[in-house]
XYZ file of N, CA and C in Angstrom:
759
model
N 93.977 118.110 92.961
C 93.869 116.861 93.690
C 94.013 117.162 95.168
N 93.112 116.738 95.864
C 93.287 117.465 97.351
C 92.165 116.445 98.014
N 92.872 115.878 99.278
C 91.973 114.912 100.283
C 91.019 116.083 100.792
N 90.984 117.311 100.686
C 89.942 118.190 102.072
C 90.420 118.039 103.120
N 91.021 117.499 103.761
C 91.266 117.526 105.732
C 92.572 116.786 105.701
N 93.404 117.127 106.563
C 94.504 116.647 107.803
C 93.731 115.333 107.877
N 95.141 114.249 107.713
C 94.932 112.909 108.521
C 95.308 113.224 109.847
N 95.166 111.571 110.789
C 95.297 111.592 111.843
C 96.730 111.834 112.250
N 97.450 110.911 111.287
C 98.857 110.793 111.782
C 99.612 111.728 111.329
N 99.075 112.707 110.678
C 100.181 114.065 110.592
C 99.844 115.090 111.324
N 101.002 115.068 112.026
C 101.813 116.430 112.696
C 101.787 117.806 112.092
N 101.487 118.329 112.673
C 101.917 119.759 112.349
C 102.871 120.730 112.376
N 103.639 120.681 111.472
C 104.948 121.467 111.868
C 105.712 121.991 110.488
N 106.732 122.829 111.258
C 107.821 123.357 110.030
C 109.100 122.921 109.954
N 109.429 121.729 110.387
C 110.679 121.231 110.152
C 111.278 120.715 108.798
N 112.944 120.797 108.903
C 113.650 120.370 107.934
C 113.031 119.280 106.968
N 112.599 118.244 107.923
C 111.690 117.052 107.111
C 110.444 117.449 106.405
N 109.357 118.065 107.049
C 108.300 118.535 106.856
C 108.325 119.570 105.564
N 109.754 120.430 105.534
C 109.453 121.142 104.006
C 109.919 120.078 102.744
N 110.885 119.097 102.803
C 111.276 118.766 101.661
C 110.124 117.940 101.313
N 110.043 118.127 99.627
C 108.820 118.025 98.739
C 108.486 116.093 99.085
N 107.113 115.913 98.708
C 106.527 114.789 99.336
C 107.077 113.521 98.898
N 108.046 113.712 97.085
C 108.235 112.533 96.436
C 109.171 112.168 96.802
N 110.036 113.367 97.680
C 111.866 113.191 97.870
C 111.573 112.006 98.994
N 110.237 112.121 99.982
C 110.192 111.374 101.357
C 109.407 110.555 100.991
N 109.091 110.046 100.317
C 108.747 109.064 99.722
C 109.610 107.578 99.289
N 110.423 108.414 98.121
C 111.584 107.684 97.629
C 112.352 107.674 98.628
N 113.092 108.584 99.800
C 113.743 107.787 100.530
C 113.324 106.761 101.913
N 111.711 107.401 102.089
C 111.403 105.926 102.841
C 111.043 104.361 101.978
N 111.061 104.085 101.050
C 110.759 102.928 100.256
C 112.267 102.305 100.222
N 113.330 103.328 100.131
C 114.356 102.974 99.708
C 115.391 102.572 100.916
N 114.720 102.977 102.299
C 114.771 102.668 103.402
C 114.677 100.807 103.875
N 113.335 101.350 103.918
C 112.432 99.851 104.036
C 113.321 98.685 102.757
N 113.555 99.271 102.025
C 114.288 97.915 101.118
C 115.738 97.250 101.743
N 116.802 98.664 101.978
C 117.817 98.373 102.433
C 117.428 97.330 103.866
N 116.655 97.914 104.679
C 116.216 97.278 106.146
C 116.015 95.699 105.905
N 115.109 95.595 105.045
C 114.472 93.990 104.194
C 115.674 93.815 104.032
N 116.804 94.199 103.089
C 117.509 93.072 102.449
C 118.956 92.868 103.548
N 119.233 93.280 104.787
C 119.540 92.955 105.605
C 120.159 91.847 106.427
N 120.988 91.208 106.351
C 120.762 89.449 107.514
C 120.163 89.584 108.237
N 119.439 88.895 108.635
C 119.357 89.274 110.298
C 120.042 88.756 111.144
N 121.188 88.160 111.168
C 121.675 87.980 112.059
C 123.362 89.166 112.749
N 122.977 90.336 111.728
C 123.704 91.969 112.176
C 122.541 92.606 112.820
N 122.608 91.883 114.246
C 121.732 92.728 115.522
C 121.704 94.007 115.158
N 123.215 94.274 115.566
C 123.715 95.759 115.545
C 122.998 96.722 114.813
N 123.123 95.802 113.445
C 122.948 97.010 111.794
C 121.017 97.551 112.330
N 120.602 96.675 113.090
C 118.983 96.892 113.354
C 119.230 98.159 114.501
N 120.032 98.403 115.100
C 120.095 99.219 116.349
C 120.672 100.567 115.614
N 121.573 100.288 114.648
C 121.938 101.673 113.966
C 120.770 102.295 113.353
N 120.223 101.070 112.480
C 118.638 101.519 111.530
C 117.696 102.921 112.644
N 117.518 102.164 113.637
C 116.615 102.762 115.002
C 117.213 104.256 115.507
N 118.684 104.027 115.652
C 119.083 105.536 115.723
C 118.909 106.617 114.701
N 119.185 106.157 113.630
C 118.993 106.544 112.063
C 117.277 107.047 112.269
N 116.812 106.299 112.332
C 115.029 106.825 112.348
C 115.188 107.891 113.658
N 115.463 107.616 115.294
C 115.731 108.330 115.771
C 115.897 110.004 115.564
N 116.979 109.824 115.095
C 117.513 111.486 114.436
C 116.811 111.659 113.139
N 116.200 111.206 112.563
C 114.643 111.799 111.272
C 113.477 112.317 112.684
N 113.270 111.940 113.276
C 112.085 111.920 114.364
C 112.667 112.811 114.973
N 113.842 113.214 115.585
C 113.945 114.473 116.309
C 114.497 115.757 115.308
N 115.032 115.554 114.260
C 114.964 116.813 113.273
C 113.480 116.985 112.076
N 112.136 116.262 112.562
C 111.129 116.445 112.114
C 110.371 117.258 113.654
N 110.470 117.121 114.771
C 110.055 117.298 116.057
C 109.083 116.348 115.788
N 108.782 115.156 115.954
C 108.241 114.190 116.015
C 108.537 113.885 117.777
N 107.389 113.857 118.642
C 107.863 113.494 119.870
C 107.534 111.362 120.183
N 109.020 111.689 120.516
C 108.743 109.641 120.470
C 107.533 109.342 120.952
N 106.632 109.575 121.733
C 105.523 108.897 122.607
C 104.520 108.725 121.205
N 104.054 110.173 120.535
C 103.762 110.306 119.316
C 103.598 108.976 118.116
N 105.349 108.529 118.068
C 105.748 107.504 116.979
C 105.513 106.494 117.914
N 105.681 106.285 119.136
C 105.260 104.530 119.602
C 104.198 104.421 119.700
N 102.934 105.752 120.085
C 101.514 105.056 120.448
C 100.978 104.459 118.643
N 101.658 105.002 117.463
C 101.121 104.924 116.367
C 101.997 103.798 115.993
N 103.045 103.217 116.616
C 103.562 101.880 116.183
C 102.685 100.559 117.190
N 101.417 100.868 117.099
C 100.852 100.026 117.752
C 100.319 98.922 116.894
N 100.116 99.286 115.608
C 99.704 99.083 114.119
C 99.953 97.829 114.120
N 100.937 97.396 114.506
C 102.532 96.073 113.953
C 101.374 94.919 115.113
N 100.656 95.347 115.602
C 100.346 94.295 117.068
C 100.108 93.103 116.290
N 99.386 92.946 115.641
C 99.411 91.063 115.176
C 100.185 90.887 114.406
N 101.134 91.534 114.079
C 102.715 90.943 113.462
C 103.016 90.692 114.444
N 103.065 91.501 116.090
C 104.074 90.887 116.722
C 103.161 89.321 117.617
N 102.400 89.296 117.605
C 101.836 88.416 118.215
C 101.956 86.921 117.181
N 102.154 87.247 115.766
C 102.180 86.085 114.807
C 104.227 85.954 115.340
N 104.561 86.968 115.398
C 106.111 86.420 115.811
C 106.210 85.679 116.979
N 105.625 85.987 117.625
C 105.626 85.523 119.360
C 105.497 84.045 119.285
N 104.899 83.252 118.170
C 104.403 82.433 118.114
C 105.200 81.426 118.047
N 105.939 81.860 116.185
C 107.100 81.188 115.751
C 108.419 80.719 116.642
N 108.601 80.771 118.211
C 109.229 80.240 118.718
C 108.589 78.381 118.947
N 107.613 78.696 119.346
C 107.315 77.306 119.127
C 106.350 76.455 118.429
N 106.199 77.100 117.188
C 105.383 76.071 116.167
C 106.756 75.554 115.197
N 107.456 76.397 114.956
C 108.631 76.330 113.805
C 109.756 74.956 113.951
N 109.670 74.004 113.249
C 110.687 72.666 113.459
C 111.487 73.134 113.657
N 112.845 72.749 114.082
C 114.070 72.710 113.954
C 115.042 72.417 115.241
N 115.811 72.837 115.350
C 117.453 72.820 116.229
C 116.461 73.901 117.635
N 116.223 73.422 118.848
C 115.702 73.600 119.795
C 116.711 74.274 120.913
N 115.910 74.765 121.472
C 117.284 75.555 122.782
C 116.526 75.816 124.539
N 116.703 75.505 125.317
C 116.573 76.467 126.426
C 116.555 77.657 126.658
N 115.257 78.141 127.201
C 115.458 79.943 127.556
C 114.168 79.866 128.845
N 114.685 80.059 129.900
C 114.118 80.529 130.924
C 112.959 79.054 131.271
N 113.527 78.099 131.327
C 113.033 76.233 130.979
C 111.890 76.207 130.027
N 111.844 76.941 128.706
C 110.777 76.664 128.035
C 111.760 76.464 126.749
N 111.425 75.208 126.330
C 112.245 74.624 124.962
C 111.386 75.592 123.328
N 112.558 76.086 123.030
C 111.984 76.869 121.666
C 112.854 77.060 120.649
N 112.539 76.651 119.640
C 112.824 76.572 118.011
C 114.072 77.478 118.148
N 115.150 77.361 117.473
C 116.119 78.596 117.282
C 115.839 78.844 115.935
N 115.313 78.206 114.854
C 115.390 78.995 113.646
C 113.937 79.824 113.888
N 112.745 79.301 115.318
C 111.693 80.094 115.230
C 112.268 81.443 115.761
N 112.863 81.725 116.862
C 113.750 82.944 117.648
C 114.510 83.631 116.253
N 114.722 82.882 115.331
C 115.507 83.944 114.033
C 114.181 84.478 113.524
N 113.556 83.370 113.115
C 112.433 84.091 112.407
C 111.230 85.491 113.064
N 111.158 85.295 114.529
C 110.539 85.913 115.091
C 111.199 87.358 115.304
N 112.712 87.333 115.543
C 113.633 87.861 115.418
C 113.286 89.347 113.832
N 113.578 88.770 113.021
C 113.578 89.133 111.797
C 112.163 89.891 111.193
N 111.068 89.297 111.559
C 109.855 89.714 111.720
C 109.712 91.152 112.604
N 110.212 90.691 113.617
C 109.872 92.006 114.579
C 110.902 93.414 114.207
N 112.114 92.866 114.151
C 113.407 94.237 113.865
C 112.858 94.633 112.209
N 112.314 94.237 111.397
C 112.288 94.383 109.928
C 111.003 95.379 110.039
N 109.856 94.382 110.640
C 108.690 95.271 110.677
C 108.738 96.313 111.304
N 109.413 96.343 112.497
C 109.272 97.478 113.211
C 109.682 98.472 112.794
N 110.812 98.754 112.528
C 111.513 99.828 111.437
C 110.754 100.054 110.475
N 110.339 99.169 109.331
C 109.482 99.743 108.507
C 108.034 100.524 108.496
N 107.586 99.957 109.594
C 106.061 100.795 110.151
C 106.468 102.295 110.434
N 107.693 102.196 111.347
C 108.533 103.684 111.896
C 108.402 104.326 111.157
N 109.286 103.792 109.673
C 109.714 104.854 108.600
C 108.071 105.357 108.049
N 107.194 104.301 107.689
C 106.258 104.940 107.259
C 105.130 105.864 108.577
N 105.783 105.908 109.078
C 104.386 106.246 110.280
C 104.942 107.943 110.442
N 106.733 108.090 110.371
C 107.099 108.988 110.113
C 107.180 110.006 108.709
N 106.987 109.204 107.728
C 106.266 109.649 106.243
C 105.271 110.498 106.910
N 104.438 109.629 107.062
C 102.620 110.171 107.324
C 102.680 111.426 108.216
N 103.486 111.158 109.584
C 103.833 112.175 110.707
C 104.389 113.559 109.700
N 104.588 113.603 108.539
C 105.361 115.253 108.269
C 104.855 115.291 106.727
N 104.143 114.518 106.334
C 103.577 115.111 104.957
C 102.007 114.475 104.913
N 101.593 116.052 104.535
C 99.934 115.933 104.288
C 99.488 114.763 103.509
N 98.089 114.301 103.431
C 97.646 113.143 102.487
C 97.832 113.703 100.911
N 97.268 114.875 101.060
C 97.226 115.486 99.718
C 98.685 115.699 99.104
N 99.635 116.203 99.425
C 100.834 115.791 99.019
C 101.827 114.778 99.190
N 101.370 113.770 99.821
C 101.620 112.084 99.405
C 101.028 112.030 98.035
N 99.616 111.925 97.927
C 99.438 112.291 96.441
C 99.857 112.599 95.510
N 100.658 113.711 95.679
C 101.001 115.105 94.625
C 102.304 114.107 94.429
N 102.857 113.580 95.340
C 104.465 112.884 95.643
C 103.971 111.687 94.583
N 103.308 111.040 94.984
C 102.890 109.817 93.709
C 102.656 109.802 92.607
N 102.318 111.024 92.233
C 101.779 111.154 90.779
C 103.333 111.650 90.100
N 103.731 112.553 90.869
C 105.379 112.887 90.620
C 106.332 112.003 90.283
N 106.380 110.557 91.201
C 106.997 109.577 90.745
C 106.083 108.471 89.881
N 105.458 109.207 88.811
C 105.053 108.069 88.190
C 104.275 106.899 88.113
N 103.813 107.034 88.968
C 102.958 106.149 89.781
C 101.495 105.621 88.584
N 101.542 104.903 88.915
C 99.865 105.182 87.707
C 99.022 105.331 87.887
N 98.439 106.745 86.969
C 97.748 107.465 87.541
C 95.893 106.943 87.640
N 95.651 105.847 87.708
C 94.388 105.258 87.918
C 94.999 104.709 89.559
N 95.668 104.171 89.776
C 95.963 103.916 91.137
C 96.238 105.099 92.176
N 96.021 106.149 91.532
C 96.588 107.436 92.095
C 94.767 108.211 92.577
N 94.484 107.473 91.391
C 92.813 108.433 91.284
C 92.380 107.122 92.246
N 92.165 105.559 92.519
C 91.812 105.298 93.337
C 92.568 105.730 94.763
N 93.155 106.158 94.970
C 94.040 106.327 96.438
C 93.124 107.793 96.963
N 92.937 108.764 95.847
C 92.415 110.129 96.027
C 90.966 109.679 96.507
N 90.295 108.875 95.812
C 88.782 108.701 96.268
C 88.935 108.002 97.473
N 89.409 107.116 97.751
C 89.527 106.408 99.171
C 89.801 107.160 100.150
N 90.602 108.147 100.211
C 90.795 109.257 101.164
C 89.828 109.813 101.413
N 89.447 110.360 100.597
C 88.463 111.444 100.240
C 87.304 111.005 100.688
N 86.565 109.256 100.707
C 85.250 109.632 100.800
C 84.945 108.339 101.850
N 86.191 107.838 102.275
C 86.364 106.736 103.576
C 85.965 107.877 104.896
N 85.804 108.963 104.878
C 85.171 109.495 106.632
C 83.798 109.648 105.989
N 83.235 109.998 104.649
C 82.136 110.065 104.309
C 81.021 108.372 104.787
N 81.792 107.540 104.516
C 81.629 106.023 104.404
C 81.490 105.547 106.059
N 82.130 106.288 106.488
C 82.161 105.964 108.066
C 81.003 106.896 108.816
N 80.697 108.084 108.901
C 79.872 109.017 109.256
C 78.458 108.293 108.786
N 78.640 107.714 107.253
C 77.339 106.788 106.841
C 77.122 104.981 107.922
N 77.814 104.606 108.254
C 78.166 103.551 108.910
C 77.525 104.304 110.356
N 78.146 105.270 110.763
C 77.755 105.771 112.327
C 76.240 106.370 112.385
N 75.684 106.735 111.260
C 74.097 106.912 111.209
C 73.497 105.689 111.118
N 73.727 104.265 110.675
C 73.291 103.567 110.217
C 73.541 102.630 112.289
N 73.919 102.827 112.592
C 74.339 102.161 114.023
C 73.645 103.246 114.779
N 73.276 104.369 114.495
C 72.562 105.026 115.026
C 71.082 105.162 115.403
N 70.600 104.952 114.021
C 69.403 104.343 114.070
C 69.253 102.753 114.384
N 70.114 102.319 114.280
C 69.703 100.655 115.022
C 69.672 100.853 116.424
N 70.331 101.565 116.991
C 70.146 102.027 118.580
C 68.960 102.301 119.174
N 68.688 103.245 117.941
C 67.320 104.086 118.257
C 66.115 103.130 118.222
N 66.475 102.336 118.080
C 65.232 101.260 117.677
C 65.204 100.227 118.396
N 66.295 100.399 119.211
C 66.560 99.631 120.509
C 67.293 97.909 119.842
N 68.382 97.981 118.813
C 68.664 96.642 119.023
C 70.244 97.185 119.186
N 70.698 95.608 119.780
C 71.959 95.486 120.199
C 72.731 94.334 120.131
N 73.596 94.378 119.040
C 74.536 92.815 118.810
C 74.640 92.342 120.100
N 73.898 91.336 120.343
C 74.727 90.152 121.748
C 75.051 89.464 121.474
N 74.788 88.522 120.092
C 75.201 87.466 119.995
C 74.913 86.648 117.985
N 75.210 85.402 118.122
C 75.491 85.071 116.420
C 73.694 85.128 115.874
N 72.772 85.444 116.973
C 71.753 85.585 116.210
C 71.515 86.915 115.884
N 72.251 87.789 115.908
C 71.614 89.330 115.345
C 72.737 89.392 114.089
N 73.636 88.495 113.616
C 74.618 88.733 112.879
C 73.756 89.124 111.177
N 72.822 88.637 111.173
C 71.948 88.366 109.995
C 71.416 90.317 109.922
N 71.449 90.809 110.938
C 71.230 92.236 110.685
C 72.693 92.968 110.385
N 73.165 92.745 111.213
C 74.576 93.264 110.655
C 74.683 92.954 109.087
N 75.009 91.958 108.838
C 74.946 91.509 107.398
C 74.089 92.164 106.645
N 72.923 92.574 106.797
C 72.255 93.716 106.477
C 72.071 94.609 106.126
N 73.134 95.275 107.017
C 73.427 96.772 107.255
C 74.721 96.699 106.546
N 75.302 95.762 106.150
C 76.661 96.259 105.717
C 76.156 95.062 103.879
N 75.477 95.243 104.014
C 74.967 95.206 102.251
C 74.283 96.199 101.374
N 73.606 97.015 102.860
C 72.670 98.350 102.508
C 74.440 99.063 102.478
N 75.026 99.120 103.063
C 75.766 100.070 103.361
C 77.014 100.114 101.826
N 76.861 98.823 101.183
C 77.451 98.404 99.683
C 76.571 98.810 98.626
N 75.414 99.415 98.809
C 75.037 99.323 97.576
C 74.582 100.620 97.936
N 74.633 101.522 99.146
C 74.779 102.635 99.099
C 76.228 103.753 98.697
N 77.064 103.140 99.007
C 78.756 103.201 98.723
C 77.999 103.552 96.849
N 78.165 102.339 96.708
C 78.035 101.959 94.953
C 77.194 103.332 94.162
N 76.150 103.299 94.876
C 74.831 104.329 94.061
C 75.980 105.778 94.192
N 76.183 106.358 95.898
C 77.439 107.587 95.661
C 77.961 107.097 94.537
N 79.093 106.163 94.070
C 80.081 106.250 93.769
C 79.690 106.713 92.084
N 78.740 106.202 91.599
C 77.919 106.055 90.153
C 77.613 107.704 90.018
N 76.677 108.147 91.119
C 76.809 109.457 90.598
C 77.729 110.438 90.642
N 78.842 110.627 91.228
C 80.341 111.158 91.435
C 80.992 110.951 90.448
N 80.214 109.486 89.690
C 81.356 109.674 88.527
C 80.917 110.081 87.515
N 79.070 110.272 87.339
C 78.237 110.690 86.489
C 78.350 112.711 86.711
N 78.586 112.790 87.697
C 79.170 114.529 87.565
C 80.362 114.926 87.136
N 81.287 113.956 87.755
C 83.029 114.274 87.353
C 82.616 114.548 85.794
N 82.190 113.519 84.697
C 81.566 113.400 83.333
C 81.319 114.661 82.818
N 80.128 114.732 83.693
C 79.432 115.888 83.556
C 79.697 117.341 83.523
N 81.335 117.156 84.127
C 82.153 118.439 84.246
C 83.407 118.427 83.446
N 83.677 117.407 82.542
C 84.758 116.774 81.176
C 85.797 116.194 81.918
N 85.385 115.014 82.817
C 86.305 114.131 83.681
C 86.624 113.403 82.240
N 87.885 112.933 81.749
C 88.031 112.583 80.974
C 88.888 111.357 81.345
N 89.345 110.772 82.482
C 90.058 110.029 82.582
C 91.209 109.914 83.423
N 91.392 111.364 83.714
C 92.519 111.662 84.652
C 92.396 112.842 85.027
N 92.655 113.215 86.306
C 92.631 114.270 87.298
C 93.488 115.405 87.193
N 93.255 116.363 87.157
C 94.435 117.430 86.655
C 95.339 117.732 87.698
N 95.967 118.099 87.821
C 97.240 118.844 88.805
C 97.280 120.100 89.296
N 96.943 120.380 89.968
C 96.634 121.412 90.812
C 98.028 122.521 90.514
N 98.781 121.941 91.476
C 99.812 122.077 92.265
C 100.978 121.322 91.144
N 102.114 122.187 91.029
C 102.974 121.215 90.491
C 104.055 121.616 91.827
N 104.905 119.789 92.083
C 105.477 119.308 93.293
C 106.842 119.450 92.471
N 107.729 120.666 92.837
C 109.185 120.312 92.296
C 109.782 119.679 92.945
N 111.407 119.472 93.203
C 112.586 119.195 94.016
C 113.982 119.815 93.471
N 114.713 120.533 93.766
C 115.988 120.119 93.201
C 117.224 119.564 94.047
N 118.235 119.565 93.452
C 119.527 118.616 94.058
C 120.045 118.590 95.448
N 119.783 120.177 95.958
C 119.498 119.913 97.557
C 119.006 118.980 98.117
N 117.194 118.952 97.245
C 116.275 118.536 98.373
C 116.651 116.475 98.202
N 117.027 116.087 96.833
C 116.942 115.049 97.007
C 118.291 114.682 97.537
N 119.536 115.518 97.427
C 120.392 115.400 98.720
C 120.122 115.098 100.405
N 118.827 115.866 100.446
C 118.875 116.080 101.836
C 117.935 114.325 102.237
N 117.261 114.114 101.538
C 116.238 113.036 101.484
C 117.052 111.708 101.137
N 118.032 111.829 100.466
C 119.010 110.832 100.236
C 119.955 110.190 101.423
N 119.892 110.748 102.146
C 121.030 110.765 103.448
C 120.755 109.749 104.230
N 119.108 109.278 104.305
C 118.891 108.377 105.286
C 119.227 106.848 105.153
N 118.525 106.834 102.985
C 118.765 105.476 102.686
C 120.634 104.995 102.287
N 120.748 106.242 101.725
C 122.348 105.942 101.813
C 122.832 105.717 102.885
N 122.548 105.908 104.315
C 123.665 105.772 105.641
C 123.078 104.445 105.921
N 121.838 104.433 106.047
C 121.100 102.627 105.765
C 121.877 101.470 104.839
N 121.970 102.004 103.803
C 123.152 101.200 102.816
C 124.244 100.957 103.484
N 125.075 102.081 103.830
C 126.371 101.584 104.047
C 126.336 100.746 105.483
N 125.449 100.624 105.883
C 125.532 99.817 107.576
C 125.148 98.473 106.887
N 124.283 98.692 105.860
C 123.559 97.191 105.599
C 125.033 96.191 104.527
N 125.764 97.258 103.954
C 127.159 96.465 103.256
C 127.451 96.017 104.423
N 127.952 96.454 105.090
C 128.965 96.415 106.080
C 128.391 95.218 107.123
N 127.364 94.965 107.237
C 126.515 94.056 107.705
C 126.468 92.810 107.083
N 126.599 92.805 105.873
C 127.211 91.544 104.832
C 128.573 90.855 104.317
N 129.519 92.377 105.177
C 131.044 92.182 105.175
C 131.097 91.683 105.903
N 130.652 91.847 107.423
C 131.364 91.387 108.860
C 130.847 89.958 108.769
């Protein structure tokens, strides 16, 4: 099972993070993102510890911050749908800088932004230190099912194929001299992205008429087998456990 190529968002490197096996960083970013979710939000703090916590994963991966913020750009219409909720949201109203705004919208916007943001982090830092192909190898390891595993492998795999087909297809519309200006060329677009569906489709029919053809039987074999032992899920354990105990303690105070 193997994507062929390096994604965008992984780094290259040999760090502490980067060797432990793909399922250990897996399970502890999911298990991350849950503790973060189940959270109050109203323990500011516990959100500022979360951030240091990712912090020190990002500098014992050598992840350089500029790196993790230009790729936390992702979140932009989450944060723009938060921005909002100050003043569409009913409720108990407040002063801030003479513009009257919702206080349960400021929680909600609040909560939106510290929740998401952290969670994009954790995964953006996943992606930043483990290959696509062993995200893979990590999924099938935990069980995952393995038809959702075989769609995840083809989507990798044949989404730059799909795009390179998309960039010939805009290529020759160039060449031929047309150019979207406006809602009357939309009817070509529409066009091109129906040719471009039933070209998808025809690949996809014969890929699966060879896989066949070579005793694809239903499931993808394993290349590679992905161990761990008690170290590694020690070492991978550390983040969501110190996440836990801030997030109790966040429900004590």
């Amino acid at each position: 099972m193997g994507a062929g190529h390096a994604h965008k968002l992984y780094r290259h490197g040999h760090s502490p993070v980067h060797e432990l096996p793909p399922h250990c960083k897996i399970a502890a970013a999911l298990c991350f993102v849950i503790v973060v979710a189940a959270t109050p939000r109203e323990a500011v703090w516990a959100f500022g510890l979360y951030a240091v916590l990712l912090g020190v994963v990002a500098a014992a991966a050598r992840v350089p911050a500029a790196f993790l913020l230009k790729r936390l750009l992702i979140e932009i219409p989450f944060v723009a749908f938060a921005l909002l909720m100050p003043f569409v949201v009913p409720g108990e109203r407040t002063e801030l800088l003479g513009i009257s705004l919702s206080v349960p919208g400021l929680w909600g916007a609040w909560n939106i932004l510290a929740k998401g943001t952290l969670g994009v982090a954790a995964s953006v830092l996943l992606a930043s230190t483990t290959e696509l192909r062993s995200l893979l190898l990590g999924l099938q390891r935990l069980k995952l099912p393995p038809l959702m595993v075989q769609i995840a492998t083809f989507m990798i795999r044949y989404g730059d194929v799909i795009s390179d087909e998309m960039r010939r297809m805009s290529i020759a519309r160039r060449s031929r001299g047309f150019e979207a200006r406006g809602v009357r060329h939309w009817g070509v677009l529409a066009k091109s992205a129906g040719a471009l569906f039933i070209r998808s489709y025809e690949r996809g029919e014969r890929v699966h008429l060879a896989m066949v053809s070579r005793g694809y039987a239903g499931t993808m074999p394993m290349i590679d087998e992905v161990t761990a032992d008690r170290a590694d899920w020690t070492r991978a354990a550390a983040l969501p456990l110190t996440a836990l105990a801030v997030c109790l303690l966040g429900w004590t105070l």
